[in-house]
Amino acid sequence: MSESEFDIANISKRMGGALESVRGDFQTLRTGRASASILDNIYLEVYGSKMPVNQCATINVPEPRLLTINVWDKGNVEAVEKAIMTSGLGINPVTEGTLMRLPIPELNEERRKELSKLAAQFAEQGKVAVRNVRKDGMDKIKRLKQDGISEDDEKFWADEVQELTDTFITQIDELLRLKQEDILKV
């Protein structure tokens, strides 16, 4: 058996995907400052299908606490407005024709704590995904062991997978720490 049969790069790529997913989830959390990414998970029904807001409007951040949305089709303005109001973000758009202004309100202490808990849940989901990739890797190593790789190779690859797991878990913990700091600072 050759070492190339165990694809450590694939394991690393999959763990990296879990890390990027956590980053994406964190970007959708509102921290009291305007960011176009808080609208990434808002979908609306237009032209007979569900679309994200950014595919039917231009989103800008003209001020630190203001988003503007310029809806391309006047017929979609009401759908965009409704999608934002029902999204749970706590933002009420002010509509002027096809232009919407979204003032980002200050977060109260209770809401900051809720967002911090939500960030922790996102981080935990990411860690679970990394651990699942680790389990898949370890299972593959066991199968290779049965197919005849040496104990030294088995230990080497198991150590490599564990090292990757530890690295990605640490990165997720650091992302969580930074995000919680950002959310909780007043």
N, CA, C and O of each residue as an XYZ file, in Angstrom:
744
protein
N       0.842     -1.188      0.000
C       0.000      0.000      0.000
C       0.880      1.242      0.000
O       1.881      1.300      0.715
N       0.509      2.226     -0.797
C       1.269      3.470     -0.832
C       0.559      4.529     -0.007
O      -0.652      4.464      0.205
N       1.327      5.502      0.452
C       0.767      6.570      1.272
C      -0.246      7.407      0.495
O      -1.124      8.030      1.091
N      -0.128      7.422     -0.822
C      -1.000      8.276     -1.633
C      -2.453      7.814     -1.602
O      -3.344      8.550     -2.025
N      -2.703      6.594     -1.100
C      -4.074      6.117     -1.037
C      -4.876      6.826      0.045
O      -6.106      6.826      0.008
N      -4.182      7.433      1.014
C      -4.893      8.216      2.022
C      -4.758      9.681      1.630
O      -3.654     10.221      1.565
N      -5.891     10.311      1.372
C      -5.900     11.681      0.847
C      -6.088     12.691      1.976
O      -7.210     13.097      2.277
N      -4.984     13.088      2.592
C      -5.035     14.044      3.701
C      -5.484     15.421      3.198
O      -6.104     16.179      3.945
N      -5.179     15.745      1.950
C      -5.585     17.044      1.383
C      -7.111     17.149      1.326
O      -7.675     18.218      1.561
N      -7.772     16.034      1.013
C      -9.232     16.022      0.971
C      -9.814     16.256      2.371
O     -10.792     16.987      2.535
N      -9.200     15.628      3.369
C      -9.635     15.813      4.761
C      -9.493     17.290      5.133
O     -10.410     17.884      5.702
N      -8.352     17.871      4.812
C      -8.092     19.275      5.114
C      -9.084     20.193      4.391
O      -9.577     21.162      4.968
N      -9.364     19.883      3.150
C     -10.306     20.695      2.364
C     -11.704     20.645      2.977
O     -12.374     21.672      3.082
N     -12.139     19.460      3.377
C     -13.472     19.319      3.974
C     -13.553     20.041      5.319
O     -14.569     20.663      5.627
N     -12.491     19.962      6.117
C     -12.479     20.687      7.393
C     -12.464     22.194      7.135
O     -13.105     22.962      7.852
N     -11.729     22.603      6.110
C     -11.705     24.017      5.722
C     -13.083     24.501      5.307
O     -13.450     25.646      5.568
N     -13.843     23.633      4.663
C     -15.208     23.968      4.273
C     -16.082     24.219      5.493
O     -16.919     25.122      5.484
N     -15.892     23.429      6.540
C     -16.647     23.629      7.784
C     -16.284     24.979      8.409
O     -17.153     25.693      8.910
N     -14.998     25.321      8.374
C     -14.543     26.603      8.910
C     -15.155     27.762      8.122
O     -15.618     28.736      8.714
N     -15.158     27.662      6.804
C     -15.741     28.715      5.964
C     -17.242     28.842      6.195
O     -17.792     29.942      6.145
N     -17.894     27.730      6.446
C     -19.328     27.758      6.747
C     -19.590     28.547      8.037
O     -20.542     29.324      8.112
N     -18.744     28.343      9.044
C     -18.884     29.086     10.294
C     -18.658     30.574     10.038
O     -19.398     31.417     10.547
N     -17.625     30.895      9.241
C     -17.374     32.302      8.890
C     -18.603     32.919      8.233
O     -19.004     34.032      8.576
N     -19.195     32.202      7.297
C     -20.385     32.693      6.605
C     -21.551     32.896      7.563
O     -22.263     33.897      7.485
N     -21.740     31.939      8.469
C     -22.807     32.067      9.464
C     -22.582     33.296     10.339
O     -23.526     34.023     10.648
N     -21.334     33.527     10.738
C     -21.021     34.675     11.586
C     -21.307     35.995     10.871
O     -21.713     36.968     11.506
N     -21.099     36.034      9.564
C     -21.333     37.273      8.823
C     -22.806     37.656      8.805
O     -23.139     38.827      8.623
N     -23.673     36.698      8.989
C     -25.104     37.007      8.963
C     -25.603     37.545     10.300
O     -26.746     37.991     10.399
N     -24.757     37.508     11.331
C     -25.164     38.028     12.636
C     -25.003     39.536     12.666
O     -23.949     40.065     12.312
N     -26.034     40.213     13.082
C     -26.019     41.677     13.128
C     -25.343     42.128     14.416
O     -25.719     41.706     15.510
N     -24.344     42.987     14.272
C     -23.587     43.440     15.441
C     -23.812     44.908     15.753
O     -23.098     45.471     16.583
N     -24.784     45.545     15.114
C     -25.027     46.955     15.367
C     -24.386     47.848     14.327
O     -24.616     49.058     14.315
N     -23.578     47.259     13.449
C     -22.988     48.002     12.340
C     -23.559     47.441     11.051
O     -23.867     46.253     10.958
N     -23.695     48.303     10.065
C     -24.260     47.880      8.786
C     -23.274     46.979      8.049
O     -22.076     47.257      7.999
N     -23.789     45.910      7.485
C     -23.015     44.995      6.658
C     -23.983     44.341      5.680
O     -25.008     43.789      6.081
N     -23.651     44.406      4.407
C     -24.539     43.829      3.389
C     -24.755     42.337      3.614
O     -25.784     41.795      3.211
N     -23.804     41.672      4.248
C     -23.901     40.221      4.439
C     -25.033     39.812      5.385
O     -25.417     38.643      5.395
N     -25.581     40.742      6.184
C     -26.683     40.344      7.063
C     -27.937     40.003      6.267
O     -28.868     39.396      6.797
N     -27.959     40.397      4.982
C     -29.110     40.086      4.136
C     -28.907     38.809      3.313
O     -29.792     38.414      2.554
N     -27.752     38.169      3.462
C     -27.426     36.989      2.639
C     -28.416     35.845      2.760
O     -28.643     35.123      1.789
N     -29.007     35.666      3.928
C     -29.913     34.533      4.133
C     -31.384     34.915      3.992
O     -32.266     34.164      4.407
N     -31.646     36.080      3.407
C     -33.030     36.514      3.215
C     -33.427     36.239      1.768
O     -32.838     36.772      0.828
N     -34.447     35.389      1.618
C     -34.938     35.007      0.299
C     -36.354     35.522      0.120
O     -37.100     35.668      1.088
N     -36.718     35.799     -1.130
C     -38.074     36.238     -1.420
C     -38.579     35.532     -2.659
O     -37.802     35.051     -3.484
N     -39.884     35.478     -2.774
C     -40.533     34.815     -3.907
C     -40.680     35.838     -5.036
O     -41.474     36.773     -4.932
N     -39.913     35.657     -6.115
C     -40.021     36.522     -7.294
C     -39.896     35.667     -8.552
O     -39.146     34.691     -8.593
N     -40.641     36.056     -9.560
C     -40.602     35.363    -10.853
C     -40.824     33.858    -10.711
O     -40.274     33.076    -11.486
N     -41.610     33.455     -9.748
C     -41.957     32.054     -9.579
C     -40.922     31.201     -8.872
O     -41.057     29.978     -8.832
N     -39.884     31.825     -8.309
C     -38.891     31.038     -7.564
C     -38.340     31.864     -6.411
O     -38.530     33.079     -6.351
N     -37.660     31.187     -5.503
C     -37.048     31.883     -4.365
C     -35.678     32.404     -4.785
O     -34.883     31.693     -5.398
N     -35.422     33.679     -4.435
C     -34.150     34.327     -4.767
C     -33.633     35.089     -3.556
O     -34.421     35.613     -2.768
N     -32.308     35.155     -3.402
C     -31.779     36.010     -2.343
C     -31.950     37.482     -2.738
O     -32.017     37.808     -3.923
N     -32.019     38.351     -1.752
C     -32.210     39.786     -1.997
C     -31.137     40.325     -2.947
O     -31.435     41.124     -3.835
N     -29.885     39.884     -2.757
C     -28.796     40.445     -3.567
C     -28.855     40.060     -5.046
O     -28.049     40.545     -5.839
N     -29.806     39.189     -5.429
C     -29.962     38.834     -6.844
C     -31.110     39.585     -7.511
O     -31.394     39.377     -8.690
N     -31.762     40.450     -6.759
C     -32.819     41.260     -7.361
C     -32.720     42.721     -6.932
O     -33.651     43.498     -7.140
N     -31.581     43.094     -6.330
C     -31.380     44.467     -5.888
C     -29.890     44.729     -5.653
O     -29.095     43.808     -5.469
N     -29.544     46.021     -5.665
C     -28.184     46.430     -5.324
C     -28.179     46.844     -3.861
O     -29.011     47.642     -3.430
N     -27.237     46.296     -3.100
C     -27.141     46.591     -1.673
C     -25.889     47.426     -1.435
O     -24.800     47.061     -1.878
N     -26.045     48.551     -0.732
C     -24.914     49.426     -0.418
C     -24.886     49.730      1.070
O     -25.890     49.597      1.770
N     -23.708     50.142      1.538
C     -23.523     50.545      2.928
C     -22.971     51.973      2.922
O     -21.760     52.164      3.035
N     -23.860     52.992      2.789
C     -23.379     54.370      2.700
C     -22.874     54.942      4.024
O     -22.056     55.863      4.031
N     -23.353     54.404      5.135
C     -22.948     54.863      6.470
C     -22.775     53.642      7.363
O     -23.300     52.572      7.055
N     -22.047     53.789      8.466
C     -21.816     52.641      9.348
C     -23.090     52.011      9.920
O     -23.081     50.839     10.297
N     -24.182     52.776      9.987
C     -25.403     52.227     10.573
C     -26.580     52.327      9.614
O     -27.727     52.472     10.037
N     -26.285     52.248      8.309
C     -27.354     52.334      7.316
C     -27.033     51.461      6.106
O     -25.928     51.503      5.566
N     -28.019     50.674      5.696
C     -27.942     49.922      4.443
C     -28.944     50.542      3.485
O     -30.000     51.020      3.901
N     -28.608     50.534      2.198
C     -29.603     50.916      1.196
C     -29.745     49.770      0.214
O     -28.774     49.096     -0.130
N     -30.974     49.565     -0.228
C     -31.275     48.526     -1.212
C     -31.991     49.210     -2.368
O     -33.035     49.836     -2.188
N     -31.418     49.080     -3.547
C     -32.056     49.618     -4.741
C     -32.613     48.431     -5.528
O     -31.863     47.707     -6.183
N     -33.919     48.239     -5.461
C     -34.582     47.100     -6.100
C     -34.660     47.377     -7.603
O     -35.098     48.449     -8.021
N     -34.239     46.417     -8.399
C     -34.168     46.615     -9.849
C     -35.547     46.671    -10.499
O     -35.773     47.469    -11.408
N     -36.457     45.839    -10.044
C     -37.801     45.780    -10.630
C     -38.805     46.313     -9.621
O     -38.962     45.758     -8.534
N     -39.486     47.398     -9.990
C     -40.434     48.043     -9.080
C     -41.479     47.055     -8.545
O     -41.962     47.212     -7.424
N     -41.827     46.043     -9.340
C     -42.801     45.041     -8.924
C     -42.325     44.160     -7.780
O     -43.135     43.470     -7.161
N     -41.022     44.167     -7.483
C     -40.471     43.324     -6.414
C     -40.257     44.077     -5.102
O     -39.874     43.480     -4.095
N     -40.502     45.379     -5.115
C     -40.233     46.189     -3.927
C     -40.984     45.653     -2.709
O     -40.400     45.493     -1.637
N     -42.276     45.377     -2.875
C     -43.084     44.905     -1.758
C     -42.590     43.555     -1.236
O     -42.576     43.320     -0.027
N     -42.186     42.671     -2.148
C     -41.690     41.345     -1.743
C     -40.387     41.482     -0.956
O     -40.195     40.782      0.039
N     -39.485     42.378     -1.388
C     -38.223     42.596     -0.678
C     -38.511     43.160      0.714
O     -37.946     42.711      1.711
N     -39.391     44.142      0.757
C     -39.750     44.774      2.024
C     -40.319     43.736      3.005
O     -39.924     43.692      4.170
N     -41.242     42.914      2.524
C     -41.866     41.893      3.366
C     -40.819     40.876      3.851
O     -40.822     40.486      5.018
N     -39.927     40.455      2.949
C     -38.900     39.469      3.312
C     -38.001     40.007      4.421
O     -37.630     39.268      5.333
N     -37.650     41.292      4.346
C     -36.783     41.891      5.370
C     -37.529     42.004      6.700
O     -36.972     41.712      7.759
N     -38.775     42.422      6.638
C     -39.544     42.626      7.868
C     -39.839     41.302      8.587
O     -39.937     41.278      9.814
N     -39.978     40.216      7.846
C     -40.290     38.919      8.461
C     -39.044     38.074      8.728
O     -39.153     36.930      9.168
N     -37.860     38.634      8.463
C     -36.616     37.868      8.588
C     -36.157     37.661     10.025
O     -35.333     36.787     10.294
N     -36.684     38.459     10.947
C     -36.239     38.333     12.333
C     -35.019     39.178     12.649
O     -34.484     39.091     13.754
N     -34.566     39.992     11.710
C     -33.409     40.848     11.950
C     -33.751     42.051     12.826
O     -32.865     42.665     13.421
N     -35.027     42.378     12.900
C     -35.424     43.541     13.694
C     -35.153     44.848     12.980
O     -34.936     45.880     13.616
N     -35.164     44.804     11.649
C     -34.907     45.998     10.838
C     -36.181     46.329     10.078
O     -36.771     45.461      9.434
N     -36.606     47.592     10.154
C     -37.784     48.039      9.416
C     -37.353     48.956      8.279
O     -36.853     50.052      8.530
N     -37.540     48.525      7.034
C     -37.113     49.349      5.902
C     -37.999     50.581      5.707
O     -39.205     50.552      5.950
N     -37.365     51.653      5.262
C     -38.075     52.869      4.876
C     -38.000     52.918      3.358
O     -36.915     53.053      2.793
N     -39.160     52.808      2.690
C     -39.197     52.673      1.243
C     -39.563     53.981      0.567
O     -40.524     54.648      0.948
N     -38.777     54.338     -0.449
C     -39.030     55.515     -1.286
C     -38.885     55.059     -2.739
O     -37.777     55.049     -3.275
N     -39.985     54.686     -3.374
C     -39.925     54.165     -4.741
C     -39.250     52.806     -4.750
O     -39.712     51.873     -4.095
N     -38.140     52.693     -5.504
C     -37.412     51.422     -5.548
C     -36.229     51.414     -4.585
O     -35.501     50.425     -4.507
N     -36.033     52.510     -3.851
C     -34.931     52.602     -2.895
C     -35.451     52.357     -1.478
O     -36.441     52.947     -1.047
N     -34.752     51.470     -0.770
C     -35.095     51.208      0.628
C     -33.906     51.589      1.495
O     -32.755     51.294      1.171
N     -34.208     52.245      2.590
C     -33.180     52.552      3.584
C     -33.435     51.645      4.780
O     -34.561     51.536      5.266
N     -32.377     50.999      5.244
C     -32.486     50.111      6.394
C     -31.603     50.647      7.513
O     -30.412     50.342      7.561
N     -32.179     51.447      8.417
C     -31.378     51.924      9.553
C     -31.110     50.765     10.509
O     -32.024     50.036     10.894
N     -29.855     50.608     10.880
C     -29.466     49.514     11.770
C     -29.522     50.036     13.210
O     -28.688     50.850     13.606
N     -30.503     49.569     13.995
C     -30.634     50.065     15.372
C     -29.522     49.528     16.281
O     -28.925     48.481     16.030
N     -29.277     50.286     17.334
C     -28.344     49.814     18.360
C     -28.903     48.530     18.958
O     -30.116     48.357     19.072
N     -28.008     47.643     19.334
C     -28.449     46.405     19.982
C     -28.535     46.616     21.487
O     -27.647     47.218     22.090
N     -29.611     46.116     22.090
C     -29.683     46.178     23.549
C     -28.913     44.989     24.132
O     -28.543     44.061     23.413
N     -28.686     45.033     25.417
C     -27.864     44.018     26.074
C     -28.445     42.608     25.921
O     -27.708     41.649     25.692
N     -29.762     42.493     26.049
C     -30.409     41.186     25.927
C     -30.189     40.600     24.532
O     -29.868     39.419     24.396
N     -30.364     41.428     23.495
C     -30.187     40.968     22.119
C     -28.727     40.594     21.855
O     -28.454     39.639     21.128
N     -27.799     41.335     22.435
C     -26.366     41.011     22.278
C     -26.070     39.625     22.849
O     -25.325     38.843     22.258
N     -26.670     39.332     24.017
C     -26.449     38.018     24.640
C     -27.056     36.904     23.784
O     -26.468     35.831     23.651
N     -28.240     37.160     23.200
C     -28.865     36.170     22.307
C     -27.971     35.903     21.093
O     -27.762     34.753     20.707
N     -27.447     36.975     20.498
C     -26.580     36.822     19.329
C     -25.296     36.087     19.685
O     -24.782     35.304     18.887
N     -24.778     36.340     20.881
C     -23.574     35.656     21.335
C     -23.827     34.152     21.469
O     -22.983     33.338     21.094
N     -24.994     33.793     22.003
C     -25.363     32.378     22.123
C     -25.529     31.744     20.740
O     -25.121     30.605     20.518
N     -26.133     32.496     19.816
C     -26.315     31.997     18.462
C     -24.960     31.768     17.787
O     -24.769     30.777     17.082
N     -24.030     32.687     18.010
C     -22.677     32.516     17.466
C     -22.039     31.246     18.019
O     -21.367     30.516     17.290
N     -22.248     30.986     19.307
C     -21.708     29.769     19.931
C     -22.326     28.520     19.299
O     -21.644     27.514     19.107
N     -23.628     28.591     18.975
C     -24.279     27.451     18.312
C     -23.684     27.219     16.921
O     -23.435     26.079     16.528
N     -23.457     28.315     16.173
C     -22.840     28.184     14.846
C     -21.459     27.550     14.963
O     -21.098     26.681     14.170
N     -20.689     27.990     15.956
C     -19.345     27.445     16.156
C     -19.416     25.958     16.503
O     -18.617     25.164     16.006
N     -20.361     25.587     17.345
C     -20.498     24.178     17.726
C     -20.866     23.318     16.518
O     -20.364     22.204     16.370
N     -21.740     23.836     15.658
C     -22.088     23.109     14.431
C     -20.851     22.907     13.562
O     -20.667     21.844     12.969
N     -20.007     23.929     13.490
C     -18.766     23.817     12.718
C     -17.830     22.778     13.300
O     -17.211     22.006     12.568
N     -17.729     22.762     14.638
C     -16.864     21.775     15.292
C     -17.377     20.359     15.062
O     -16.594     19.437     14.836
N     -18.693     20.192     15.120
C     -19.280     18.872     14.861
C     -18.944     18.432     13.431
O     -18.615     17.269     13.198
N     -19.029     19.361     12.483
C     -18.703     19.030     11.088
C     -17.238     18.616     10.967
O     -16.925     17.654     10.264
N     -16.337     19.331     11.645
C     -14.906     18.979     11.618
C     -14.702     17.593     12.225
O     -13.940     16.785     11.695
N     -15.388     17.320     13.342
C     -15.236     16.004     13.987
C     -15.788     14.877     13.106
O     -15.264     13.763     13.108
N     -16.842     15.177     12.364
C     -17.381     14.164     11.443
C     -16.381     13.857     10.337
O     -16.228     12.701      9.940
N     -15.703     14.883      9.839
C     -14.668     14.662      8.816
C     -13.529     13.850      9.429
O     -12.981     12.956      8.783
N     -13.176     14.161     10.675
C     -12.129     13.397     11.370
C     -12.527     11.925     11.464
O     -11.713     11.038     11.205
N     -13.785     11.669     11.834
C     -14.260     10.283     11.949
C     -14.159      9.569     10.599
O     -13.720      8.421     10.526
N     -14.570     10.262      9.527
C     -14.455      9.656      8.193
C     -13.005      9.312      7.873
O     -12.711      8.244      7.336
N     -12.104     10.231      8.211
C     -10.678      9.994      7.963
C     -10.156      8.815      8.750
O      -9.422      7.983      8.216
N     -10.526      8.737     10.012
C     -10.070      7.625     10.865
C     -10.638      6.290     10.380
O      -9.953      5.267     10.422
N     -11.892      6.304      9.919
C     -12.490      5.080      9.363
C     -11.728      4.629      8.122
O     -11.497      3.435      7.932
N     -11.340      5.575      7.284
C     -10.584      5.255      6.062
C      -9.221      4.648      6.440
O      -8.760      3.694      5.814
N      -8.592      5.218      7.468
C      -7.302      4.686      7.926
C      -7.468      3.247      8.417
O      -6.626      2.395      8.134
N      -8.550      2.974      9.151
C      -8.798      1.601      9.633
C      -8.984      0.635      8.466
O      -8.503     -0.498      8.499
N      -9.693      1.104      7.429
C      -9.882      0.245      6.242
C      -8.541     -0.011      5.550
O      -8.271     -1.124      5.100
N      -7.705      1.027      5.467
C      -6.379      0.842      4.864
C      -5.527     -0.115      5.703
O      -4.736     -0.887      5.161
N      -5.692     -0.060      7.014
C      -4.959     -0.971      7.909
C      -5.351     -2.419      7.606
O      -4.510     -3.317      7.564
N      -6.661     -2.614      7.396
C      -7.122     -3.962      7.053
C      -6.592     -4.394      5.690
O      -6.388     -5.583      5.445
N      -6.370     -3.418      4.800
C      -5.850     -3.719      3.464
C      -4.340     -3.883      3.456
O      -3.760     -4.235      2.429
N      -3.697     -3.633      4.588
C      -2.281     -3.949      4.668
C      -1.296     -2.826      4.890
O      -0.096     -3.062      4.746
N      -1.723     -1.604      5.236
C      -0.696     -0.595      5.526
C      -0.063     -0.917      6.867
O      -0.670     -1.584      7.704
N       1.150     -0.443      7.066
C       1.879     -0.757      8.297
C       1.298      0.001      9.485
O       0.584      0.991      9.324
N       1.621     -0.489     10.680
C       1.168      0.192     11.892
C       1.768      1.587     11.983
O       1.121      2.519     12.460
N       3.015      1.727     11.522
C       3.658      3.042     11.528
C       2.893      4.025     10.638
O       2.662      5.171     11.022
N       2.500      3.561      9.435
C       1.728      4.428      8.533
C       0.365      4.758      9.138
O      -0.110      5.890      9.056
N      -0.247      3.749      9.744
C      -1.551      3.980     10.371
C      -1.431      5.055     11.453
O      -2.248      5.974     11.509
N      -0.419      4.942     12.309
C      -0.227      5.920     13.378
C       0.095      7.291     12.787
O      -0.420      8.305     13.258
N       0.934      7.328     11.768
C       1.303      8.599     11.133
C       0.058      9.316     10.616
O      -0.146     10.495     10.904
N      -0.782      8.597      9.845
C      -1.971      9.238      9.269
C      -3.001      9.603     10.337
O      -3.661     10.637     10.236
N      -3.140      8.767     11.347
C      -4.068      9.088     12.438
C      -3.609     10.357     13.168
O      -4.428     11.211     13.508
N      -2.294     10.476     13.406
C      -1.755     11.685     14.036
C      -1.971     12.907     13.164
O      -2.288     13.984     13.669
N      -1.798     12.749     11.835
C      -2.007     13.863     10.899
C      -3.464     14.339     10.944
O      -3.730     15.539     10.996
N      -4.389     13.400     10.923
C      -5.819     13.744     10.950
C      -6.160     14.439     12.269
O      -6.895     15.427     12.283
N      -5.623     13.917     13.379
C      -5.896     14.535     14.686
C      -5.308     15.940     14.755
O      -5.928     16.846     15.311
N      -4.125     16.122     14.198
C      -3.488     17.443     14.192
C      -4.330     18.447     13.383
O      -4.527     19.587     13.804
N      -4.817     18.006     12.230
C      -5.700     18.865     11.430
C      -6.967     19.209     12.207
O      -7.402     20.360     12.225
N      -7.545     18.210     12.841
C      -8.763     18.423     13.626
C      -8.516     19.467     14.703
O      -9.300     20.404     14.852
N      -7.437     19.313     15.450
C      -7.110     20.260     16.522
C      -6.917     21.666     15.967
O      -7.371     22.637     16.572
N      -6.250     21.785     14.824
C      -5.999     23.091     14.203
C      -7.308     23.767     13.828
O      -7.504     24.944     14.131
N      -8.209     23.035     13.169
C      -9.468     23.640     12.725
C     -10.391     23.959     13.905
O     -11.086     24.975     13.883
N     -10.406     23.116     14.924
C     -11.215     23.393     16.119
C     -10.702     24.667     16.793
O     -11.496     25.502     17.226
N      -9.377     24.819     16.883
C      -8.779     26.016     17.470
C      -9.151     27.257     16.669
O      -9.448     28.304     17.244
N      -9.135     27.142     15.333
C      -9.498     28.288     14.488
C     -10.964     28.668     14.688
O     -11.296     29.853     14.739
N     -11.831     27.684     14.799
C     -13.254     27.970     15.035
C     -13.432     28.638     16.396
O     -14.198     29.593     16.520
N     -12.727     28.139     17.422
C     -12.806     28.751     18.754
C     -12.343     30.207     18.715
O     -12.937     31.067     19.367
N     -11.287     30.481     17.955
C     -10.775     31.850     17.840
C     -11.773     32.746     17.102
O     -11.999     33.886     17.511
N     -12.368     32.244     16.027
C     -13.403     33.004     15.321
C     -14.563     33.334     16.262
O     -15.076     34.453     16.260
N     -14.964     32.356     17.057
C     -16.055     32.564     18.015
C     -15.677     33.625     19.038
O     -16.477     34.508     19.347
N     -14.469     33.540     19.560
C     -14.023     34.529     20.547
C     -14.088     35.940     19.963
O     -14.600     36.856     20.607
N     -13.572     36.117     18.749
C     -13.574     37.429     18.107
C     -14.997     37.909     17.825
O     -15.307     39.083     18.028
N     -15.855     37.012     17.361
C     -17.231     37.397     17.046
C     -17.984     37.780     18.312
O     -18.726     38.762     18.320
N     -17.799     37.019     19.373
C     -18.472     37.346     20.627
C     -17.981     38.676     21.192
O     -18.767     39.447     21.741
N     -16.682     38.943     21.059
C     -16.149     40.240     21.466
C     -16.842     41.363     20.682
O     -17.264     42.371     21.251
N     -16.946     41.163     19.377
C     -17.573     42.147     18.498
C     -19.030     42.373     18.878
O     -19.494     43.513     18.919
N     -19.747     41.302     19.153
C     -21.163     41.399     19.497
C     -21.365     42.076     20.849
O     -22.255     42.913     21.001
N     -20.550     41.717     21.820
C     -20.778     42.169     23.206
C     -20.203     43.546     23.506
O     -20.570     44.160     24.508
N     -19.303     44.042     22.654
C     -18.740     45.364     22.983
C     -19.808     46.442     22.788
O     -20.583     46.409     21.832
N     -19.824     47.361     23.685
C     -20.873     48.388     23.678
C     -20.340     49.693     23.128
O     -21.077     50.675     23.044
